[in-house]
XYZ file of C-alpha atoms in Angstrom:
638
model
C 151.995 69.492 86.170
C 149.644 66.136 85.359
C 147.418 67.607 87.228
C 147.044 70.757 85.722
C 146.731 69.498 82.560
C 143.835 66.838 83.768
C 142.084 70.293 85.280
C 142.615 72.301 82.023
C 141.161 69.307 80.090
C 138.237 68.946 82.189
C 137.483 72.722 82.621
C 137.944 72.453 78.222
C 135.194 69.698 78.400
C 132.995 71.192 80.516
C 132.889 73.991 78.487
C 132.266 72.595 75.388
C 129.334 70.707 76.976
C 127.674 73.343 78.750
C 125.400 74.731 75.624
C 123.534 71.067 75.786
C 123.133 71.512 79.219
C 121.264 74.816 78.389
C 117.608 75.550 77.848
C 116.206 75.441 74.884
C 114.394 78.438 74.077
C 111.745 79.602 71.045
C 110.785 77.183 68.570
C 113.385 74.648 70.035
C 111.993 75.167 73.128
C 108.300 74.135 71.979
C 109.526 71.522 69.481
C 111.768 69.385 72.078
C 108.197 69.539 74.767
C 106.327 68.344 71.931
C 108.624 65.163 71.404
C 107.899 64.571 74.517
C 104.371 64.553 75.271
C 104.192 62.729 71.516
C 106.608 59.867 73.197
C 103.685 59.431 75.454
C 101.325 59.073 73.259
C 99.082 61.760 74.924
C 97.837 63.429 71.612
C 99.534 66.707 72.023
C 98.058 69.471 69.709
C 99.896 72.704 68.952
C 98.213 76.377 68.993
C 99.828 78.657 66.518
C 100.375 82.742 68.227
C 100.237 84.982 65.148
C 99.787 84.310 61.694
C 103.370 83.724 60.323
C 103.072 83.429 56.706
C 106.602 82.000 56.114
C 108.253 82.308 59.596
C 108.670 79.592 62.474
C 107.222 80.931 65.927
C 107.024 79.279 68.961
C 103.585 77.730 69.893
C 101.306 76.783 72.858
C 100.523 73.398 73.223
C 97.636 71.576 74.641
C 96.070 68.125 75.263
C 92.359 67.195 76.042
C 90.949 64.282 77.919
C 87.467 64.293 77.327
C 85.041 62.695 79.849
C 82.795 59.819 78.469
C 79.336 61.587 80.064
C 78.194 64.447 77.642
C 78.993 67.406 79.866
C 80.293 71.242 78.907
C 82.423 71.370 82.232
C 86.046 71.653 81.880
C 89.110 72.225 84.091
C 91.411 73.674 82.475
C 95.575 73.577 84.105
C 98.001 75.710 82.560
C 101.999 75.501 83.017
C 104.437 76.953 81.510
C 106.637 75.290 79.112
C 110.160 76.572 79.983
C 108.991 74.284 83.342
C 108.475 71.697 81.094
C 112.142 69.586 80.743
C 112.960 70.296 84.618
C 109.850 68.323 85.492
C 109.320 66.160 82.826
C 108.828 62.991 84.850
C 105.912 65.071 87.410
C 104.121 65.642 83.727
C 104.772 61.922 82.424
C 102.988 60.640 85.520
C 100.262 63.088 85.609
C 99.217 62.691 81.529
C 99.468 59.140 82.333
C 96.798 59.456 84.966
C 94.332 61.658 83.134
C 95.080 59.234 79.998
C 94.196 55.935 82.162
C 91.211 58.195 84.752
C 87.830 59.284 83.802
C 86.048 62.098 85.401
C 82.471 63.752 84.888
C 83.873 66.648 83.550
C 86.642 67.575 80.699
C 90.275 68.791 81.273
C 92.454 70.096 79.639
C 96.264 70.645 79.547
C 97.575 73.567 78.669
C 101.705 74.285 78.033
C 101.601 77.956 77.405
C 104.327 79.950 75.586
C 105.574 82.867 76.385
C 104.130 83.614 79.964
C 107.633 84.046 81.836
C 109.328 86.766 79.540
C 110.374 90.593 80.909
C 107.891 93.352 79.848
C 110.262 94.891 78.333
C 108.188 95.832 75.323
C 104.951 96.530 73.929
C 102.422 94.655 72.129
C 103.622 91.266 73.855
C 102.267 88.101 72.799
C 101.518 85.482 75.753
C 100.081 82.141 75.078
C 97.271 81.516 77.312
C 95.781 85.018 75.933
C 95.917 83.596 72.773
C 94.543 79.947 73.748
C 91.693 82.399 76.066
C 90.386 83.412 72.460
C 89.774 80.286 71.119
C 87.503 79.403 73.807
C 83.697 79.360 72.891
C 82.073 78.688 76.200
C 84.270 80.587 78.787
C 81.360 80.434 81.758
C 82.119 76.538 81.787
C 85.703 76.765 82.400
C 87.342 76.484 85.645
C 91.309 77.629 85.466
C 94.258 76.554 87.994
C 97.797 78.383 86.655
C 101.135 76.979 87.690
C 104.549 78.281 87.981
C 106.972 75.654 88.739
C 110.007 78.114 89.159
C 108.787 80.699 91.605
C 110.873 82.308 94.065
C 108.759 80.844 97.149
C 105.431 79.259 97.607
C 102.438 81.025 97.018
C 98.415 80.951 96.425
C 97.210 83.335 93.959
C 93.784 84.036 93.702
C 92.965 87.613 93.133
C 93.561 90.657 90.855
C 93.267 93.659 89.810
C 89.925 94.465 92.162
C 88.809 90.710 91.185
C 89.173 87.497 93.367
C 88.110 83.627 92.489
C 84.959 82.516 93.857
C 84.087 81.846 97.423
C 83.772 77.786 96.486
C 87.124 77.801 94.783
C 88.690 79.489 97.216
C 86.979 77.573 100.252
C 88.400 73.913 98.459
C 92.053 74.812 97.744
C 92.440 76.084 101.258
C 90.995 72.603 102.447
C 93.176 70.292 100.310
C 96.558 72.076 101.450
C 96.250 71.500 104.636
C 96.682 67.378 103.628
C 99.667 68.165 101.055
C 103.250 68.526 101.753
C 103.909 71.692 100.016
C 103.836 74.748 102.452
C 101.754 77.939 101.562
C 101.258 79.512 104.978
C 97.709 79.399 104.934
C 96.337 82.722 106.693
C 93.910 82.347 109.221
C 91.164 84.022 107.481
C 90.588 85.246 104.131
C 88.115 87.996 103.290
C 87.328 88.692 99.483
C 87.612 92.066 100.851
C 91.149 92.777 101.383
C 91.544 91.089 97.965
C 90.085 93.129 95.594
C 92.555 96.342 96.195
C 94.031 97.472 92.766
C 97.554 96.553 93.860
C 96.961 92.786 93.821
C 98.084 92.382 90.029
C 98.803 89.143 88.299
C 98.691 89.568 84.821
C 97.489 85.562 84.157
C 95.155 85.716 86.598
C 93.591 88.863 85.527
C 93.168 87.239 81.533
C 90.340 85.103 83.383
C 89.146 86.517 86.676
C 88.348 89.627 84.239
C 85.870 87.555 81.914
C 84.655 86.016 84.721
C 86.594 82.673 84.896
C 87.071 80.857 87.929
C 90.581 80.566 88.270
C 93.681 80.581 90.788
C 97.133 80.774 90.917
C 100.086 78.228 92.655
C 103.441 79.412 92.372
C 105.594 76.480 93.849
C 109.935 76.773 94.531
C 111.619 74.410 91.958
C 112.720 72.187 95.541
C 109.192 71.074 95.505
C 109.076 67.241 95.319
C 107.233 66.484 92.546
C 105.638 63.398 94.254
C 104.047 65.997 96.446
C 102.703 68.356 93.258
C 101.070 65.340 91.747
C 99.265 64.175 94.740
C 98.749 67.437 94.873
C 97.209 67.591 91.385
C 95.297 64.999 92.142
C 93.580 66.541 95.048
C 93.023 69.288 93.112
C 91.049 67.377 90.655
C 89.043 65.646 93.435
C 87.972 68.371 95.299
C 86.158 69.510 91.935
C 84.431 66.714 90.814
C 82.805 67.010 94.483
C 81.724 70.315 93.556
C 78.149 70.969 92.840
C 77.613 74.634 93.488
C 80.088 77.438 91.128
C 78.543 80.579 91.929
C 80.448 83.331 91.210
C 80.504 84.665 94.601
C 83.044 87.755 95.567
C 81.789 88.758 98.580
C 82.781 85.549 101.223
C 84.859 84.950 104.465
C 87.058 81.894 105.179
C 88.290 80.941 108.247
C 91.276 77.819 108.304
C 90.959 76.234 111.593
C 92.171 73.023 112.845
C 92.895 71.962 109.142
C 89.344 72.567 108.123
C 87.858 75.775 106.233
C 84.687 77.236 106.914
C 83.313 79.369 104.020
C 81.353 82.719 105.178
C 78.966 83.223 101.936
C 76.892 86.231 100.617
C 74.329 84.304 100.814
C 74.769 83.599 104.386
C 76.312 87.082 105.559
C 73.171 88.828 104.340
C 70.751 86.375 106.401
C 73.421 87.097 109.200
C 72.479 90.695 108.982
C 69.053 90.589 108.487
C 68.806 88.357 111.786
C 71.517 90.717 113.841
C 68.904 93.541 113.320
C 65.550 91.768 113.872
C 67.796 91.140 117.194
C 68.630 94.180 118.304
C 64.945 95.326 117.404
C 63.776 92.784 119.755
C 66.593 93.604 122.381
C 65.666 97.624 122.302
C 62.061 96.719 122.369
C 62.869 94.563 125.604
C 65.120 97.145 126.850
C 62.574 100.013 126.672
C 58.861 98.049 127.470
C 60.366 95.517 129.803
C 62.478 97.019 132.114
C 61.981 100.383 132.828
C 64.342 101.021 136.076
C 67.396 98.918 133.923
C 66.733 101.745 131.289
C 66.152 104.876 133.358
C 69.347 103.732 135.224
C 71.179 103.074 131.800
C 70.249 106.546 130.011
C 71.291 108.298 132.995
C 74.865 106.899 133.313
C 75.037 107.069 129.586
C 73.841 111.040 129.557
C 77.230 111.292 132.114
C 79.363 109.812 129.183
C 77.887 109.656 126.123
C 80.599 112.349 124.419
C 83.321 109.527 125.051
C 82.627 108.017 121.620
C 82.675 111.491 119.573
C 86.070 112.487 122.150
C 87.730 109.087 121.157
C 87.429 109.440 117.802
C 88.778 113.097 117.589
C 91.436 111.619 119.690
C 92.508 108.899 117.355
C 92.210 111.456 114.219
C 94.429 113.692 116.247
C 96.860 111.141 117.317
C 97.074 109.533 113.364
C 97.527 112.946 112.232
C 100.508 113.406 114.782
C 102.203 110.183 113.761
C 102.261 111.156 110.100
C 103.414 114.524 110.933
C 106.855 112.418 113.039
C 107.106 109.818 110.244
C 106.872 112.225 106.919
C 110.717 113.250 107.927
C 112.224 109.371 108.399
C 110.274 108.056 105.410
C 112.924 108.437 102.635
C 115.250 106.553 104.858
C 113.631 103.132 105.886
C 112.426 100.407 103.387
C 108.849 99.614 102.621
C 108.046 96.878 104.637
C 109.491 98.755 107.745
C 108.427 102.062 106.920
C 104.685 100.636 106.780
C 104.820 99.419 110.253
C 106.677 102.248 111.674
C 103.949 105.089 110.448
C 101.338 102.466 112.138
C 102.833 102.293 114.863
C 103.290 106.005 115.181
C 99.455 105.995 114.463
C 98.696 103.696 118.047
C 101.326 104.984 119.858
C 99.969 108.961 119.668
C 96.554 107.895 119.443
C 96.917 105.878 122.748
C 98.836 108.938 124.323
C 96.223 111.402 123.158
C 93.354 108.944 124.336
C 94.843 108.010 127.555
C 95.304 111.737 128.058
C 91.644 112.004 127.727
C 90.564 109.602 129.652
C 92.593 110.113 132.774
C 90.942 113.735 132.606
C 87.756 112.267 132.550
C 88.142 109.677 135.681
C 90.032 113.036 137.396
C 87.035 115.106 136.496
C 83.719 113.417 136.053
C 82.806 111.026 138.758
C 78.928 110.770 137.471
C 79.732 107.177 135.007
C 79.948 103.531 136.056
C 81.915 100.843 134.170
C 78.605 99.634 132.988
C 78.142 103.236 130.960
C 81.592 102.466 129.113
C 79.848 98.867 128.344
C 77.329 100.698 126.568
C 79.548 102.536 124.343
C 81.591 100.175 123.456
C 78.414 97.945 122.013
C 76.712 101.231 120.504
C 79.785 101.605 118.603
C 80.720 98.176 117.782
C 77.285 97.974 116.332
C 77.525 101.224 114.301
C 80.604 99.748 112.732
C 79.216 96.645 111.289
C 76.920 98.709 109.356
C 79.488 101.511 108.444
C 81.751 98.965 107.037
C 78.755 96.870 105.802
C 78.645 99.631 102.928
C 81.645 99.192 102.454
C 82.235 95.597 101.404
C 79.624 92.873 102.864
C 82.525 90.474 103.358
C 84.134 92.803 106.276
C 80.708 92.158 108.019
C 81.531 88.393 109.865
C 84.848 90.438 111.124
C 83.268 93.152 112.373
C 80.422 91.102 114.125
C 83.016 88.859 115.704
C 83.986 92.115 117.718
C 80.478 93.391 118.260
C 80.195 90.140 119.995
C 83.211 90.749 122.460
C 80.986 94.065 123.105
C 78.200 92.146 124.282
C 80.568 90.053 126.531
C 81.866 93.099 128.296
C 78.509 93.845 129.327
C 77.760 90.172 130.586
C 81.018 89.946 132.915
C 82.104 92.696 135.453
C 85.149 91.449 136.001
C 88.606 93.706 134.838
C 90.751 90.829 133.618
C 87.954 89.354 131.258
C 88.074 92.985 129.980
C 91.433 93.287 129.703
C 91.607 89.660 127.593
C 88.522 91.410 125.446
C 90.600 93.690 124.402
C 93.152 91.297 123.521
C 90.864 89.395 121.477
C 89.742 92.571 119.563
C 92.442 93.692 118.401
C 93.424 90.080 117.168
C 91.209 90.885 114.143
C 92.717 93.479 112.677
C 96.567 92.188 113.439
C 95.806 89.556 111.073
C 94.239 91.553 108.405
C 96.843 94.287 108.642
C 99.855 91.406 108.301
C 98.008 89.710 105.372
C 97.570 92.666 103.520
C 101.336 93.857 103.940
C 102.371 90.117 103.892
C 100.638 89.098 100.241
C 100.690 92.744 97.990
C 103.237 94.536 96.119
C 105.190 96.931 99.143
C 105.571 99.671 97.476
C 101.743 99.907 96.106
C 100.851 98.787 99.879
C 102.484 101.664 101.198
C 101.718 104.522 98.749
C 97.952 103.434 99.138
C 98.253 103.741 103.127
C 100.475 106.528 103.281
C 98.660 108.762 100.338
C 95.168 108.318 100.694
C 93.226 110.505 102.785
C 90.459 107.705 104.138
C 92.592 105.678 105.885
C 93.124 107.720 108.813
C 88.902 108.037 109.156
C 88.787 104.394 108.194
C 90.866 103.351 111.060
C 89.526 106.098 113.660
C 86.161 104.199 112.920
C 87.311 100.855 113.970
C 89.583 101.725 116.615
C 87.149 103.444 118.307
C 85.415 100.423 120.794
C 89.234 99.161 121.064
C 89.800 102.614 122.846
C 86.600 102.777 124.130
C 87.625 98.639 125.886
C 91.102 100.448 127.067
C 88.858 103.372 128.738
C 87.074 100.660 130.773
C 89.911 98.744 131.785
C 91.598 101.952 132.861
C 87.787 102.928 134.551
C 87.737 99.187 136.136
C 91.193 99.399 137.962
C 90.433 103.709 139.003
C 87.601 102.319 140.820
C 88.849 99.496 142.321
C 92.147 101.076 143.872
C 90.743 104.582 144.910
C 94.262 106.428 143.149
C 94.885 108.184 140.598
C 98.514 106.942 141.248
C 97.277 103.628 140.523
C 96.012 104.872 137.231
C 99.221 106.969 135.726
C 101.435 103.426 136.765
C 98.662 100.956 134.760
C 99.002 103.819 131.530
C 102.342 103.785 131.922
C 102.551 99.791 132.156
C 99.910 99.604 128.919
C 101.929 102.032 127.140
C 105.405 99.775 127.384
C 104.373 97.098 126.389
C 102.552 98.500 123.224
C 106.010 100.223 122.698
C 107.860 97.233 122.981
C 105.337 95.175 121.195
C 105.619 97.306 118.081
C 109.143 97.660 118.243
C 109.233 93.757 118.455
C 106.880 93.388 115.572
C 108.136 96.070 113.463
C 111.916 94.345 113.174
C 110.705 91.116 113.041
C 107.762 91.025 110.251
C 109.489 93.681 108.666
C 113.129 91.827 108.053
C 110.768 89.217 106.856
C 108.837 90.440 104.323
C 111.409 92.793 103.134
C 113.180 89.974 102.156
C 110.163 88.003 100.187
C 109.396 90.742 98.620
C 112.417 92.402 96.960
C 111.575 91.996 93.157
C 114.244 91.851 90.661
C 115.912 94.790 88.891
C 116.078 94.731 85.146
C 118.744 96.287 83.353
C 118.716 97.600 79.612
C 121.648 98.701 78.037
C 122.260 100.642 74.715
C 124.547 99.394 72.555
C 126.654 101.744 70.652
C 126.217 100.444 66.917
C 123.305 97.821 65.051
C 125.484 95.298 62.959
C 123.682 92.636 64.323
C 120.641 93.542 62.814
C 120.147 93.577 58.317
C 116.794 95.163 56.804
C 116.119 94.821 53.501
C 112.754 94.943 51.130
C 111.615 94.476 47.165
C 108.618 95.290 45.898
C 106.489 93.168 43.363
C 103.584 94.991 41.569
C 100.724 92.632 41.214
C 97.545 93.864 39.485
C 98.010 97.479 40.175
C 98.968 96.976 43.762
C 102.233 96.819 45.706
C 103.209 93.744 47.263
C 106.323 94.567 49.769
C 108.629 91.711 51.077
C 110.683 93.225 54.389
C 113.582 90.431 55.459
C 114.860 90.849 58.820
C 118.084 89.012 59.576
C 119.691 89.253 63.291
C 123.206 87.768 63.908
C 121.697 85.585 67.062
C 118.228 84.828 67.902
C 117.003 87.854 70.333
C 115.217 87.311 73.431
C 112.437 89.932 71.837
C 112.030 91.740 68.716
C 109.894 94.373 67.888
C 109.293 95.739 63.995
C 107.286 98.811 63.264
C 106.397 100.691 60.146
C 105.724 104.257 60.495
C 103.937 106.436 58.216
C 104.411 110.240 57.469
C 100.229 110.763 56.904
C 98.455 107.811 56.695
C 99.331 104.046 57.632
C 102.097 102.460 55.738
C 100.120 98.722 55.754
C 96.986 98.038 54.149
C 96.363 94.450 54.922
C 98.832 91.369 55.674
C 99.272 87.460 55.654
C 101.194 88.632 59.165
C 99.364 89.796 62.329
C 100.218 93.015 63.469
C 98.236 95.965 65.331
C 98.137 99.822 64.562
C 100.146 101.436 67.502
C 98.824 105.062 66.242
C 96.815 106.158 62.983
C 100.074 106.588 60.536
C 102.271 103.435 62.309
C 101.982 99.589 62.716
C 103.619 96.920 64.658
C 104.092 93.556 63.657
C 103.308 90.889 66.104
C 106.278 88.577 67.512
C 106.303 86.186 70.101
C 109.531 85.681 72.784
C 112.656 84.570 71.141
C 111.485 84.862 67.383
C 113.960 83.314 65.139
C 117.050 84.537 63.349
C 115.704 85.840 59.852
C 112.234 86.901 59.603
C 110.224 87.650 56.179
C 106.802 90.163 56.102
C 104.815 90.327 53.240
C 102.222 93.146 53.235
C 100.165 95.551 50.810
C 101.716 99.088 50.264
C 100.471 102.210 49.418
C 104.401 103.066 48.295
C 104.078 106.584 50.499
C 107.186 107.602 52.226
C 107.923 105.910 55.649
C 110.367 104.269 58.395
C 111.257 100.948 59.219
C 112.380 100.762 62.537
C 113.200 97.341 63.805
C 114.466 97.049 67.867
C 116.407 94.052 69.506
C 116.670 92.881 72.712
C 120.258 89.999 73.597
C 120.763 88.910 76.873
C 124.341 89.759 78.410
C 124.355 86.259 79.820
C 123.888 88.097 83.017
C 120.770 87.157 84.535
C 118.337 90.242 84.225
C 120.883 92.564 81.992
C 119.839 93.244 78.564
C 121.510 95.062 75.530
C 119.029 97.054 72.685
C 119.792 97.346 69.668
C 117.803 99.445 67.156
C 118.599 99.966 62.877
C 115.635 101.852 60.840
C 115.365 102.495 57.060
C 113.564 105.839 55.551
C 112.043 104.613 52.348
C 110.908 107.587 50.005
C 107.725 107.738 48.395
């Protein structure tokens, strides 16, 4: 019974506590991270969001630690304040060491409002948009974004078609290597892949879309913060070593052995322009030079020469086919697995179809040689650098890296070395394929593979000298055992393993990502009456002219508000000491940050003509994600 009571009293306690145990949110929120930094006597500066008139909004705050050499450089962090009291001690060192550190270039802190709430309106305010228009010089800015409270760690640096620059890019991936924070670094990164529509970060986009070098971290709150602030500091480092910031978006970079190796335009189109002086040299050697070696060559290639147009109907065919098997199953498998199950559909039936082929061929046509396939496979490696060369200059290093296994196959005669060729060029597009399904939105990933009609062509293209490499192994082994026995058991053998290989990879990277990338449901609810929420207005008439006073009062401070006045024929507002936009040509919306307090007061000119107030509230449950609306309007007659 003592016992109980002891429990009872400290459940009671526990209770009562819990609200100070809470986070602050709103003006609170931005007034308790203002003590703070003011504690440490780091000059904090606030950033009003809209013009309030007599209201108390929440505000950004920022701090600036101005180099001692004249310079117009500045590197500019944001965070977000609701990360703010969880990791108030990583911030206390860090201010500390920009306070006591000098650098030749400015930074600047930035503790942005707003950036973390649910779009679950229109017309939202977010800080660092706001902060964004109060810069002058935006081509001298460099931005790095943080989100201390992610789900799991994560480099963002591209959006919405846009990616940072190839020197940006190129210096995070070689400082986080050295730190202790894991990002599973990909092995390369092409600018390419990047700039699809469905990579979409909405504070990235603010800056990459004005042309702002910036990136994204978003780091688990389990992250030591020792490790973020070494981290920090590397960041810094890396940049003052920095002397070139083109804006370059069309780059490679490979990680290797801790180090990363940065593929420029600059370089890629010298890399072309010496590939085909090259091959103008090697045609004019293979034509004037050696006439038997090309007599010898056309005629084996006359024998075989429709193998490249055959494979590539083949692979069409065999795409088509898989889509044709998967458009049944796809409304019953998730979107990471459904992606690799129509792929692997697509190189299952296209290796069928092409094996098919090609078995017909060694049956039928004994005029070709190995060396013939050789050929082919370099004719079309080489047409597919400059196919894909008009279609993004970055894919160019990837698809000369296989045009180089082409020229291999013709240096050694040897089967196996053909058979690991073929390993080694598919390895290309294995990565690319699980970094672009590994790092996007799934859904968007798989309606832009599954619905658009150049991906099949796109892939026939490049899968073509991988075929082409299969062909010649196939070829390699016909002739060397004299059976066409010999030849159905190696299909059959290839054929397993590619089964069981994407059966493998399917559960495995699917389960995976599945998992990383389920996103959050949000849930609305309507609630039955509006008590909560009291409009009322009075009019003052001040030299001819209508001054109206609207009070909003709310029983508890919402997590968003929105307040619109709509007009029968022409807007309701004429001007106002409070921002707001026009959402149509008779209606306005006044502008309100996250968590806007309790009783709100607009003052704006009237033209008295008939109208609706319509003001909309959004509570939380106190379940995470689950919100209740509440809505109360008032018709006011002319």
């Amino acid at each position: 019974m003592l016992y109980s009571k002891k429990l009872i009293t400290i459940l009671l306690i526990s209770l009562t506590l819990f609200p100070f145990f809470s986070q602050p949110k709103g003006v609170d929120l931005c007034d308790s991270v203002f003590d703070s930094l003011k504690k440490q006597k780091t000059h904090p500066q606030t950033q009003t969001l809209v013009s309030s008139s007599d209201n108390f909004f929440p505000y950004n705050i920022y701090m600036d630690f101005n180099s001692k050499v004249e310079t117009d450089q500045t590197l500019l962090f944001i965070f977000n304040q609701e990360d703010y009291l969880q990791n108030d001690h990583l911030f206390s060192e860090f201010l500390q060491y920009l306070k006591n550190s000098d650098f030749d270039f400015n930074i600047q802190i930035l503790f942005s409002y707003g950036e973390k709430q649910k779009n679950l309106k229109d017309n939202i305010i977010y800080g660092q948009d706001i902060f964004l228009d109060t810069i002058d010089y935006k081509d001298n800015y460099t931005v790095i974004i943080f989100n201390l409270s992610a789900d799991y760690n994560k480099i963002i640096s591209s959006s919405n078609g846009k990616t940072a620059p190839a020197w940006l890019v190129k210096n995070l991936f070689e400082i986080i290597p050295y730190s202790n924070i894991d990002f599973s670094l990909p092995f390369y990164y092409v600018s390419q892949q990047f700039r699809y529509n469905f990579y979409n970060d909405r504070q990235l986009d603010t800056f990459l879309s004005q042309k702002i070098p910036s990136v994204k971290f978003n780091l688990k709150d389990n992250v030591l913060h020792e490790d973020i602030y070494k981290f920090l500091q590397s960041i810094i480092n890396s940049y003052s070593f920095t002397t070139n910031k083109d804006f370059d978006q069309n780059f490679l970079v490979i990680n290797l052995f801790g180090k990363s190796f940065c593929y420029s335009e600059t370089l890629i189109v010298r890399t072309i322009i010496l590939i085909i002086l090259s091959f103008v040299f090697f045609l004019v050697i293979f034509f004037d030079v050696n006439a038997k070696l090309q007599k010898k060559a056309w005629k084996e290639l006359k024998s075989i020469w429709y193998a490249i147009p055959s494979t590539f109907i083949c692979i069409i065919s065999g795409c088509i086919l898989g889509q044709v098997v998967y458009l049944p199953a796809e409304n019953y498998l998730n979107s990471s697995f459904s992606i690799y199950f129509l792929y692997s559909f697509y190189l299952l039936f296209s290796f069928i179809l092409c094996t098919i082929y090609y078995i017909f061929e060694e049956i039928t046509n004994n005029f070709f040689s190995e060396r013939a396939i050789d050929y082919l496979i370099v004719i079309t490696t080489f047409v597919n650098q400059f196919i894909f060369l008009f279609v993004d200059v970055s894919l160019f290093p990837v698809f000369m890296l296989t045009c180089f296994f082409a020229i291999l196959s013709i240096l050694f005669k040897r089967n196996s070395i053909h058979i690991f060729l073929f390993v080694l060029m598919i390895f290309p597009y294995v990565i690319y394929a699980h970094l672009l399904i590994d790092s996007a939105p799934l859904e968007e990933v798989k309606f832009f593979l599954t619905k658009n009609i150049k991906i099949i062509p796109t892939l026939s293209f490049a899968f073509c000298p991988i075929f082409l490499m299969l062909f010649r192994i196939l070829t390699g082994n016909r002739r060397k055992f004299s059976s066409h026995k010999a030849l159905y058991i190696e299909s059959l053998i290839i054929f397993s393993i590619l089964l069981i290989s994407c059966i493998l990879l399917s559960s495995i990277r699917s389960t995976m990502i599945y998992k990383k990338n389920q996103t959050e449901k949000i849930s609305v609810l309507k609630a039955d009456s509006s008590q909560s929420i009291s409009i009322k207005i009075t009019d003052n008439t001040i030299m001819n002219e209508t001054i109206r006073t609207l009070y909003v009062d709310f029983d508890k401070e919402p997590e968003q508000a929105s307040i619109k006045i709509i007009g029968m024929n022409t807007l309701p507002v004429l001007y106002s000491d409070n921002s707001y936009v026009p959402i149509s040509t008779t209606s306005i919306e006044f502008l309100l940050p996250e968590n806007p307090s309790k009783n709100l007061i607009f003052n704006y000119g009237t033209n008295k003509k008939a109208c609706t107030i319509l003001v909309t509230a959004l509570y939380s449950t106190g379940i995470k994600n689950e919100f209740i609306k509440e809505y109360k309007t008032l018709q006011l007659e002319e």
